[in-house]
PDB file of C-alpha atoms in Angstrom:
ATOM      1  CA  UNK A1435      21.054  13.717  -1.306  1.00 48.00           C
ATOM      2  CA  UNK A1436      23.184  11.250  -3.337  1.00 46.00           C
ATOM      3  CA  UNK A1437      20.625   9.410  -5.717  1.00 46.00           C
ATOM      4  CA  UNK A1438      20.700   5.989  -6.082  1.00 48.00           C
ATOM      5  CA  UNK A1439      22.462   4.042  -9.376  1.00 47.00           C
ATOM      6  CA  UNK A1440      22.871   0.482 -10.138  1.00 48.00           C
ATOM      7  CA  UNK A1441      26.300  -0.763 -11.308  1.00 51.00           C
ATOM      8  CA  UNK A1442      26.488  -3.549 -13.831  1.00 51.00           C
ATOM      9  CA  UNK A1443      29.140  -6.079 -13.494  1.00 48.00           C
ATOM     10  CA  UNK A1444      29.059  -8.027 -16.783  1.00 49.00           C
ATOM     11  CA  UNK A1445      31.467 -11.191 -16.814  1.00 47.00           C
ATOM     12  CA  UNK A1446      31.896 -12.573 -20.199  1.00 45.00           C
ATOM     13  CA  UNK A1447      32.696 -15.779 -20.984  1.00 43.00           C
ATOM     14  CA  UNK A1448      33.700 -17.040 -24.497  1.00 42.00           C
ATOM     15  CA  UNK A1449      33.651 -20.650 -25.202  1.00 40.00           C
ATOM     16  CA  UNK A1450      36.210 -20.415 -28.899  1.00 40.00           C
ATOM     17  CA  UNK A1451      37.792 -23.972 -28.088  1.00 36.00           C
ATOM     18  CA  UNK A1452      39.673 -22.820 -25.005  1.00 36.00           C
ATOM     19  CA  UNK A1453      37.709 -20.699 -21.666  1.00 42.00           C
ATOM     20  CA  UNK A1454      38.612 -17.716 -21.866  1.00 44.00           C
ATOM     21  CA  UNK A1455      37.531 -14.813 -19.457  1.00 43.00           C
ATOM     22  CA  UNK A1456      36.750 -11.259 -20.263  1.00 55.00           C
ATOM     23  CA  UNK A1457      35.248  -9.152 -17.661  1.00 59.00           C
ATOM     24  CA  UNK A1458      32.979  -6.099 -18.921  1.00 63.00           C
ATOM     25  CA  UNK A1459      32.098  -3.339 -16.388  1.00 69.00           C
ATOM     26  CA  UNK A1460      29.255  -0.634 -17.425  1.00 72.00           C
ATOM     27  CA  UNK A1461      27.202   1.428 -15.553  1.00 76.00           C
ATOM     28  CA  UNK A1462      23.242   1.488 -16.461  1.00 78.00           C
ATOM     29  CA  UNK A1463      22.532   3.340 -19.211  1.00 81.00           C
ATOM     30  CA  UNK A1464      25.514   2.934 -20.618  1.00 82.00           C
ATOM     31  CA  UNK A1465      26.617   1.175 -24.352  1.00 85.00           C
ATOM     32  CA  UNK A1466      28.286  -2.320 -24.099  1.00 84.00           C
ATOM     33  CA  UNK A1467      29.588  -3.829 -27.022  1.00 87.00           C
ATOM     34  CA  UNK A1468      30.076  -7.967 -27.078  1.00 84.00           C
ATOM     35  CA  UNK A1469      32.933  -9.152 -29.141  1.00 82.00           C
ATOM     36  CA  UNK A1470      33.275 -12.540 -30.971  1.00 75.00           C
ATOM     37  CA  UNK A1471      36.898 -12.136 -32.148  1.00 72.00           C
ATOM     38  CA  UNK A1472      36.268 -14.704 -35.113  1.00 69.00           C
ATOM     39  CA  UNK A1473      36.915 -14.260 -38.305  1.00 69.00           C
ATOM     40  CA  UNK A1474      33.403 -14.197 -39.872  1.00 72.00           C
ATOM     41  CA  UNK A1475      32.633 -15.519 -43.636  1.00 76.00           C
ATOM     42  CA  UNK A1476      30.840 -13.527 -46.667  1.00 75.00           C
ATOM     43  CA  UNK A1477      28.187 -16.289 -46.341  1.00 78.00           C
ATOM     44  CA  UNK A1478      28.215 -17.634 -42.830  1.00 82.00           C
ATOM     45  CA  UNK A1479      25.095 -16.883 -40.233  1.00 85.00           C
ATOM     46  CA  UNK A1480      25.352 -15.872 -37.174  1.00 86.00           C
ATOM     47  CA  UNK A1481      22.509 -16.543 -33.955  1.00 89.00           C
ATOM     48  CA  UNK A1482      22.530 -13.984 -31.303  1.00 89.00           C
ATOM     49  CA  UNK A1483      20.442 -15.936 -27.968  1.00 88.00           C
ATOM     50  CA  UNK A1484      19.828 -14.173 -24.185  1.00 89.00           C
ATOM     51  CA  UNK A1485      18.895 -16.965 -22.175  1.00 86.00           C
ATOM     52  CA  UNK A1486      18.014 -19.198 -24.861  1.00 87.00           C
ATOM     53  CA  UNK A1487      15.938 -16.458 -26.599  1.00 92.00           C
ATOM     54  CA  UNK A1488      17.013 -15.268 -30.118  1.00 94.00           C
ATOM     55  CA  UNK A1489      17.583 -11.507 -30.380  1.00 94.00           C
ATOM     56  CA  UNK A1490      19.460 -11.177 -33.736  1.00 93.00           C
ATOM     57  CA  UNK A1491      20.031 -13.172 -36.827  1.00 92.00           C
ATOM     58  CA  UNK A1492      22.971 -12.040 -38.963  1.00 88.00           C
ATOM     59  CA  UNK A1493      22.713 -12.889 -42.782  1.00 84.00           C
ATOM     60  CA  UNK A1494      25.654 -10.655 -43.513  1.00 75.00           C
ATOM     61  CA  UNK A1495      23.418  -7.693 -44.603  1.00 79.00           C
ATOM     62  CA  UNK A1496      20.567  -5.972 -43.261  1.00 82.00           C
ATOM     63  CA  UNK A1497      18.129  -6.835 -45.373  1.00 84.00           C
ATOM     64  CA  UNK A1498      18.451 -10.474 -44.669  1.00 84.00           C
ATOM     65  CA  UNK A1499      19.137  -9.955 -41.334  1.00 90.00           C
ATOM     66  CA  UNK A1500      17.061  -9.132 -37.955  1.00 93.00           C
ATOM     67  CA  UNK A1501      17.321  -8.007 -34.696  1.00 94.00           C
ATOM     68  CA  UNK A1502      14.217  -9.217 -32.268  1.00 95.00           C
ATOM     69  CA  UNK A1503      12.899  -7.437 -29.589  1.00 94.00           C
ATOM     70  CA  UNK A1504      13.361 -10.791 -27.143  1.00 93.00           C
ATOM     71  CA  UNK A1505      10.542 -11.103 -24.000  1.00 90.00           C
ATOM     72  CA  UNK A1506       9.184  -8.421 -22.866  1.00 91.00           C
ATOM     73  CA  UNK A1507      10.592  -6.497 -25.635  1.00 93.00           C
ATOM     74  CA  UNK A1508      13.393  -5.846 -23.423  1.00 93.00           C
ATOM     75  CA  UNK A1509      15.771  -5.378 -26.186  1.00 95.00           C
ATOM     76  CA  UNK A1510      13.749  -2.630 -28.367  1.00 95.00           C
ATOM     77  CA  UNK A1511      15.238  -0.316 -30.039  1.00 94.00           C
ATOM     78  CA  UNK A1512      18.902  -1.285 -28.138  1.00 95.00           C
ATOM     79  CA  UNK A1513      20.343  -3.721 -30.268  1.00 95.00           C
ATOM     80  CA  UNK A1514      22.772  -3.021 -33.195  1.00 94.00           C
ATOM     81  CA  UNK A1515      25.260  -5.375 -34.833  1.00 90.00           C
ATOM     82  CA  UNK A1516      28.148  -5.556 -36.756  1.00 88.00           C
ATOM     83  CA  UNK A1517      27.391  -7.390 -39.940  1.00 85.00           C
ATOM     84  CA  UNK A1518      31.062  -8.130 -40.559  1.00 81.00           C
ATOM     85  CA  UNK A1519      32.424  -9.396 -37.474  1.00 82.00           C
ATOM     86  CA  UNK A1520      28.919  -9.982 -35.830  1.00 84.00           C
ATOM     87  CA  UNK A1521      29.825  -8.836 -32.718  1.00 87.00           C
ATOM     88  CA  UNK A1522      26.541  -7.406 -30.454  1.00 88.00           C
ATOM     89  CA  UNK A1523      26.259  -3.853 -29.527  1.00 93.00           C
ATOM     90  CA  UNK A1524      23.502  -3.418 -26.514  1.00 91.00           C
ATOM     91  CA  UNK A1525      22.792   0.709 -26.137  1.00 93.00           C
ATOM     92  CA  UNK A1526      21.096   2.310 -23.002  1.00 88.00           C
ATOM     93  CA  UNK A1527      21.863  -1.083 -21.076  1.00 85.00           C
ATOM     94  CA  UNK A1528      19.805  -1.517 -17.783  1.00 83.00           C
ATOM     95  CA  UNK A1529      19.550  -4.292 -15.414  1.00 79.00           C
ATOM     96  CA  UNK A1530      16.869  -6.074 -17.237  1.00 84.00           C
ATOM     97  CA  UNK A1531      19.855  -6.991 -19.742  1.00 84.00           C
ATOM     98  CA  UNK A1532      21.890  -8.878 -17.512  1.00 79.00           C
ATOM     99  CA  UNK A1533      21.710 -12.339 -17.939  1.00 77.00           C
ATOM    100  CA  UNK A1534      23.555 -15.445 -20.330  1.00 80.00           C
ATOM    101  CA  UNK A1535      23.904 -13.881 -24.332  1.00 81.00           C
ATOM    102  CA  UNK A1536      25.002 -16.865 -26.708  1.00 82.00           C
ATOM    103  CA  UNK A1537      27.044 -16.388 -30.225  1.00 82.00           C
ATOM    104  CA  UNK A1538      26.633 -19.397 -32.501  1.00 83.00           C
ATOM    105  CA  UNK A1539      28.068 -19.159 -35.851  1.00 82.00           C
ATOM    106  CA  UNK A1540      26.747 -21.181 -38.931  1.00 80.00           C
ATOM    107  CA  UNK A1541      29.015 -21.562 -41.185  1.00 74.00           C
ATOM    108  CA  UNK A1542      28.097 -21.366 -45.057  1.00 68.00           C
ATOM    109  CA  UNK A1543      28.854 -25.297 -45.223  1.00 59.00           C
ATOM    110  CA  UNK A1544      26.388 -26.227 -42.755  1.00 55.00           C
ATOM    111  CA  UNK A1545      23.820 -26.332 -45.932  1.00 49.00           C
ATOM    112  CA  UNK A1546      20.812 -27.923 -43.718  1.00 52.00           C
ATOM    113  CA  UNK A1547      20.731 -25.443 -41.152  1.00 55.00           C
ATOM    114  CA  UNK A1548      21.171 -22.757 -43.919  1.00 51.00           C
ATOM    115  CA  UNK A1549      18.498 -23.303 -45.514  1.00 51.00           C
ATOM    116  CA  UNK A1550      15.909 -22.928 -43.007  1.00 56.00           C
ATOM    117  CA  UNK A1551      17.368 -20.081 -41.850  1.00 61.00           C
ATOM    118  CA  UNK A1552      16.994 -18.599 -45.574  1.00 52.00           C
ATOM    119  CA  UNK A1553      13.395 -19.588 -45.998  1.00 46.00           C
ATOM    120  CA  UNK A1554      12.862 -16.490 -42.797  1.00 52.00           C
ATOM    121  CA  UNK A1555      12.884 -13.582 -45.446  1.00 62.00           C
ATOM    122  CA  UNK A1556      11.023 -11.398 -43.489  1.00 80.00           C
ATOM    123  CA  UNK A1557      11.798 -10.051 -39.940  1.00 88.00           C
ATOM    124  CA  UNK A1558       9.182 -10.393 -37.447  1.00 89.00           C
ATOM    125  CA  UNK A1559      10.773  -8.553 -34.539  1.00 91.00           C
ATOM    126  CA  UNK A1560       8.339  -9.649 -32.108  1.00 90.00           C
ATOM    127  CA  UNK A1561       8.851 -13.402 -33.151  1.00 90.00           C
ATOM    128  CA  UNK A1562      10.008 -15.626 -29.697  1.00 90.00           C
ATOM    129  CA  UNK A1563      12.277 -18.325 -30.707  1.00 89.00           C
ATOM    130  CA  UNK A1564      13.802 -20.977 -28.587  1.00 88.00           C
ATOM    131  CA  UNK A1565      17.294 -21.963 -28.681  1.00 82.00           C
ATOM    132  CA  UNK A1566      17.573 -25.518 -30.337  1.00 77.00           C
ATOM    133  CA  UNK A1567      20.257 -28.148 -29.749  1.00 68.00           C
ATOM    134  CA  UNK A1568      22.833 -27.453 -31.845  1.00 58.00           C
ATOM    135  CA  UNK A1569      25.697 -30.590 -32.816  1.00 52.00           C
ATOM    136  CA  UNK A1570      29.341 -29.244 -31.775  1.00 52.00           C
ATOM    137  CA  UNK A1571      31.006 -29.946 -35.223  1.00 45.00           C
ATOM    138  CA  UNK A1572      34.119 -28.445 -37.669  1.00 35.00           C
ATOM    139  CA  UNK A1573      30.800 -26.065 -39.490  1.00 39.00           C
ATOM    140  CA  UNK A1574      29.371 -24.823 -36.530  1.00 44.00           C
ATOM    141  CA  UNK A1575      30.900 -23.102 -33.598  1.00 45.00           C
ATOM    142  CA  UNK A1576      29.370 -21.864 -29.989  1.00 45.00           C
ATOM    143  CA  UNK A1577      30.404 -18.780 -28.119  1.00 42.00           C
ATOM    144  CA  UNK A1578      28.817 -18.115 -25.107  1.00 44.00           C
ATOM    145  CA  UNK A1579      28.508 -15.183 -23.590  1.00 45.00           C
ATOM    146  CA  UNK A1580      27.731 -15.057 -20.185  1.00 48.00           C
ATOM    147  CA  UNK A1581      26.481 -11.965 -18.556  1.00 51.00           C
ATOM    148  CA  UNK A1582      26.041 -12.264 -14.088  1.00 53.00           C
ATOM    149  CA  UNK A1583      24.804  -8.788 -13.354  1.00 51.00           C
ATOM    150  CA  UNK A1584      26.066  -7.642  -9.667  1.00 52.00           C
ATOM    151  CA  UNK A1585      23.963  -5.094  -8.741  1.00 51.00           C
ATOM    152  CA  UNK A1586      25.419  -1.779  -6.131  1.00 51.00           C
ATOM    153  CA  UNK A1587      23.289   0.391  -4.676  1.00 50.00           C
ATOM    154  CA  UNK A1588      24.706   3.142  -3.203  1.00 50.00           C
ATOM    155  CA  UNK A1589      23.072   4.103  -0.484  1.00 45.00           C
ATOM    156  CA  UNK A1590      23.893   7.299   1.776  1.00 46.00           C
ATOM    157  CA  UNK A1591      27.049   6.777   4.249  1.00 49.00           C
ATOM    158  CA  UNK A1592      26.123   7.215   8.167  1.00 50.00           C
ATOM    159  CA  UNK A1593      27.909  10.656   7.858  1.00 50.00           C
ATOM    160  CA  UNK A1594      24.805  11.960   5.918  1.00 56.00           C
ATOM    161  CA  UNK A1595      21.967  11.638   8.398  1.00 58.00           C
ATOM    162  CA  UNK A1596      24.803  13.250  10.848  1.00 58.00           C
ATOM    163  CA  UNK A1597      25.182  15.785   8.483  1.00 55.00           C
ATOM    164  CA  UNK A1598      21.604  16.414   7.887  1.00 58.00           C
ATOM    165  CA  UNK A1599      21.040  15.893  12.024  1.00 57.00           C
ATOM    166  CA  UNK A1600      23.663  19.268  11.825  1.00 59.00           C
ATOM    167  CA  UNK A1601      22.177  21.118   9.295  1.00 61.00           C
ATOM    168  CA  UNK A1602      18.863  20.862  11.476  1.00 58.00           C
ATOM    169  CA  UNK A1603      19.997  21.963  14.545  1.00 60.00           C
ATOM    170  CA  UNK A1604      21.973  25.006  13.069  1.00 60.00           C
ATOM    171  CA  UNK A1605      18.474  26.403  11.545  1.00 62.00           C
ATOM    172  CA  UNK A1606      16.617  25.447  15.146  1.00 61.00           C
ATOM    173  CA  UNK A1607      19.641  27.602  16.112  1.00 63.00           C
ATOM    174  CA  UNK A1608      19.514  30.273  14.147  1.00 63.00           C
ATOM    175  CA  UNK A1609      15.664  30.136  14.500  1.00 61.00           C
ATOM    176  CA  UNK A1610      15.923  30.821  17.903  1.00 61.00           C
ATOM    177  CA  UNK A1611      18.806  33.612  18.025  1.00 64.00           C
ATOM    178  CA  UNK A1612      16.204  35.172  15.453  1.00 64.00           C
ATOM    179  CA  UNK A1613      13.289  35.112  17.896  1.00 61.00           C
ATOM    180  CA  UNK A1614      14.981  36.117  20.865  1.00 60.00           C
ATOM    181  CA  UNK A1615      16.868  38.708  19.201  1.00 61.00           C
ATOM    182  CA  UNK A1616      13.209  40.160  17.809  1.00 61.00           C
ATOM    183  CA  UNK A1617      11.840  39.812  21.212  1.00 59.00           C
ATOM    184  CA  UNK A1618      14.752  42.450  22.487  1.00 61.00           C
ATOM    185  CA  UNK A1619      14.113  44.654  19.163  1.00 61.00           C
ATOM    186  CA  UNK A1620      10.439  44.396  20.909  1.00 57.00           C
ATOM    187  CA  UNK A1621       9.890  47.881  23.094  1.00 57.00           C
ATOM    188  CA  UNK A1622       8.738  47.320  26.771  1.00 49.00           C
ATOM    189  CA  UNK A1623       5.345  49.303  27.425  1.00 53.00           C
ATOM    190  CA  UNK A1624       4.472  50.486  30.501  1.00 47.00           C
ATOM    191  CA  UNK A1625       1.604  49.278  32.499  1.00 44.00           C
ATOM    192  CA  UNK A1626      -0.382  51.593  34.854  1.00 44.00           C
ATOM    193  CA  UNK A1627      -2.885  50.210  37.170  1.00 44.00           C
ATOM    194  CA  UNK A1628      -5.182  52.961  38.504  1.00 46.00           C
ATOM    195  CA  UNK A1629      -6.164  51.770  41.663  1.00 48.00           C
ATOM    196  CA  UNK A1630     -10.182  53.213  42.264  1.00 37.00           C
ATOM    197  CA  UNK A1631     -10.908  53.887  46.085  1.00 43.00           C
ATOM    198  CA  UNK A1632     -14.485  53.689  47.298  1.00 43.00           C
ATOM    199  CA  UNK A1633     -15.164  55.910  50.298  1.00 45.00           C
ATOM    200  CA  UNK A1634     -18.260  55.149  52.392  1.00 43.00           C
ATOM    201  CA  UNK A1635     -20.467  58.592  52.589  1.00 43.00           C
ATOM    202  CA  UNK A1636     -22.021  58.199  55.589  1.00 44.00           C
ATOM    203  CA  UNK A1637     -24.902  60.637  55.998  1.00 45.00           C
TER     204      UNK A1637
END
């Protein structure tokens, strides 16, 4: 019996001044890998978001860096990133994953926002944080990534119950020619009745 699977459709949409579309197909369990094609700074930050949620901040080493496990710790153990580039590498990718993903890159001028990002030495994986509004200017730039999951079950054709509707009557059929062919095997005994007459004595 064909099992079912779920295909993801992942549509990716990068917002770099210009739309641009990029369609991703995976199937579950499967590694996708989310590209920013930007040319990414020594000292510049980088926000991964999945539906407003942070799931990675990108210092530009690991150590200052950190991957979050998101709600429902959804993303555990399934994120990796490239420090240089920043892109977003999701492994083992089910449908849980589908959804909006967000790129925003700080840029090392953007001192304010910087800072407060520097102050977060330590990694807290199981921290939520909310998306903020962020103000569209020449230090900071957006990419979203948007991720509408179309899910495809495959589901067994009508030519399988046919085929298992076959399948059934050829053992009923060979059950049967099995039976009657052990019933001919079978020897025929013979049956005598005696047949006991009474006969009146009369004296």
């Amino acid at each position: 019996m064909m099992g079912c699977s779920f295909l993801l459709t992942l549509f990716v949409l990068l917002l770099h001044g210009v739309f641009g579309d990029d369609v991703v197909t995976v199937m579950e369990g499967d590694t996708v890998t989310l590209n920013t094609d930007i040319t990414k700074k020594e000292h510049d930050k980088m926000l991964w978001y999945f539906e407003d949620t942070r799931i990675a901040l990108i210092n530009g080493h690991p150590n200052t860096s950190c991957l979050y496990d998101g709600e429902d710790g959804r993303f555990r153990d399934r994120l990796k990133v490239d420090y240089e580039t920043g892109s977003m590498i999701i492994t083992d990718i089910t449908t849980e994953h589908a959804g909006r993903y967000e790129a925003e890159i700080i840029r090392s001028e953007s001192s304010g926002k910087r800072q407060s990002l520097n102050r977060n030495r330590k990694c807290d994986s199981t921290k939520i944080t909310k998306k903020i509004s962020v103000s569209h200017d020449d230090t900071t730039k957006t990419f979203n990534v948007i991720i509408i999951a179309a899910l495809s079950d495959q589901v067994k054709t009508d030519e399988e119950p046919r085929m298992e509707k076959r399948e059934f009557d050829l053992d009923l059929m060979s059950l049967t020619r099995r039976t009657a062919a052990a019933a001919a095997a079978t020897p025929i005994r013979a049956v005598t009745t005696n047949r006991i007459t009474a006969s009146t004595v009369s004296q």
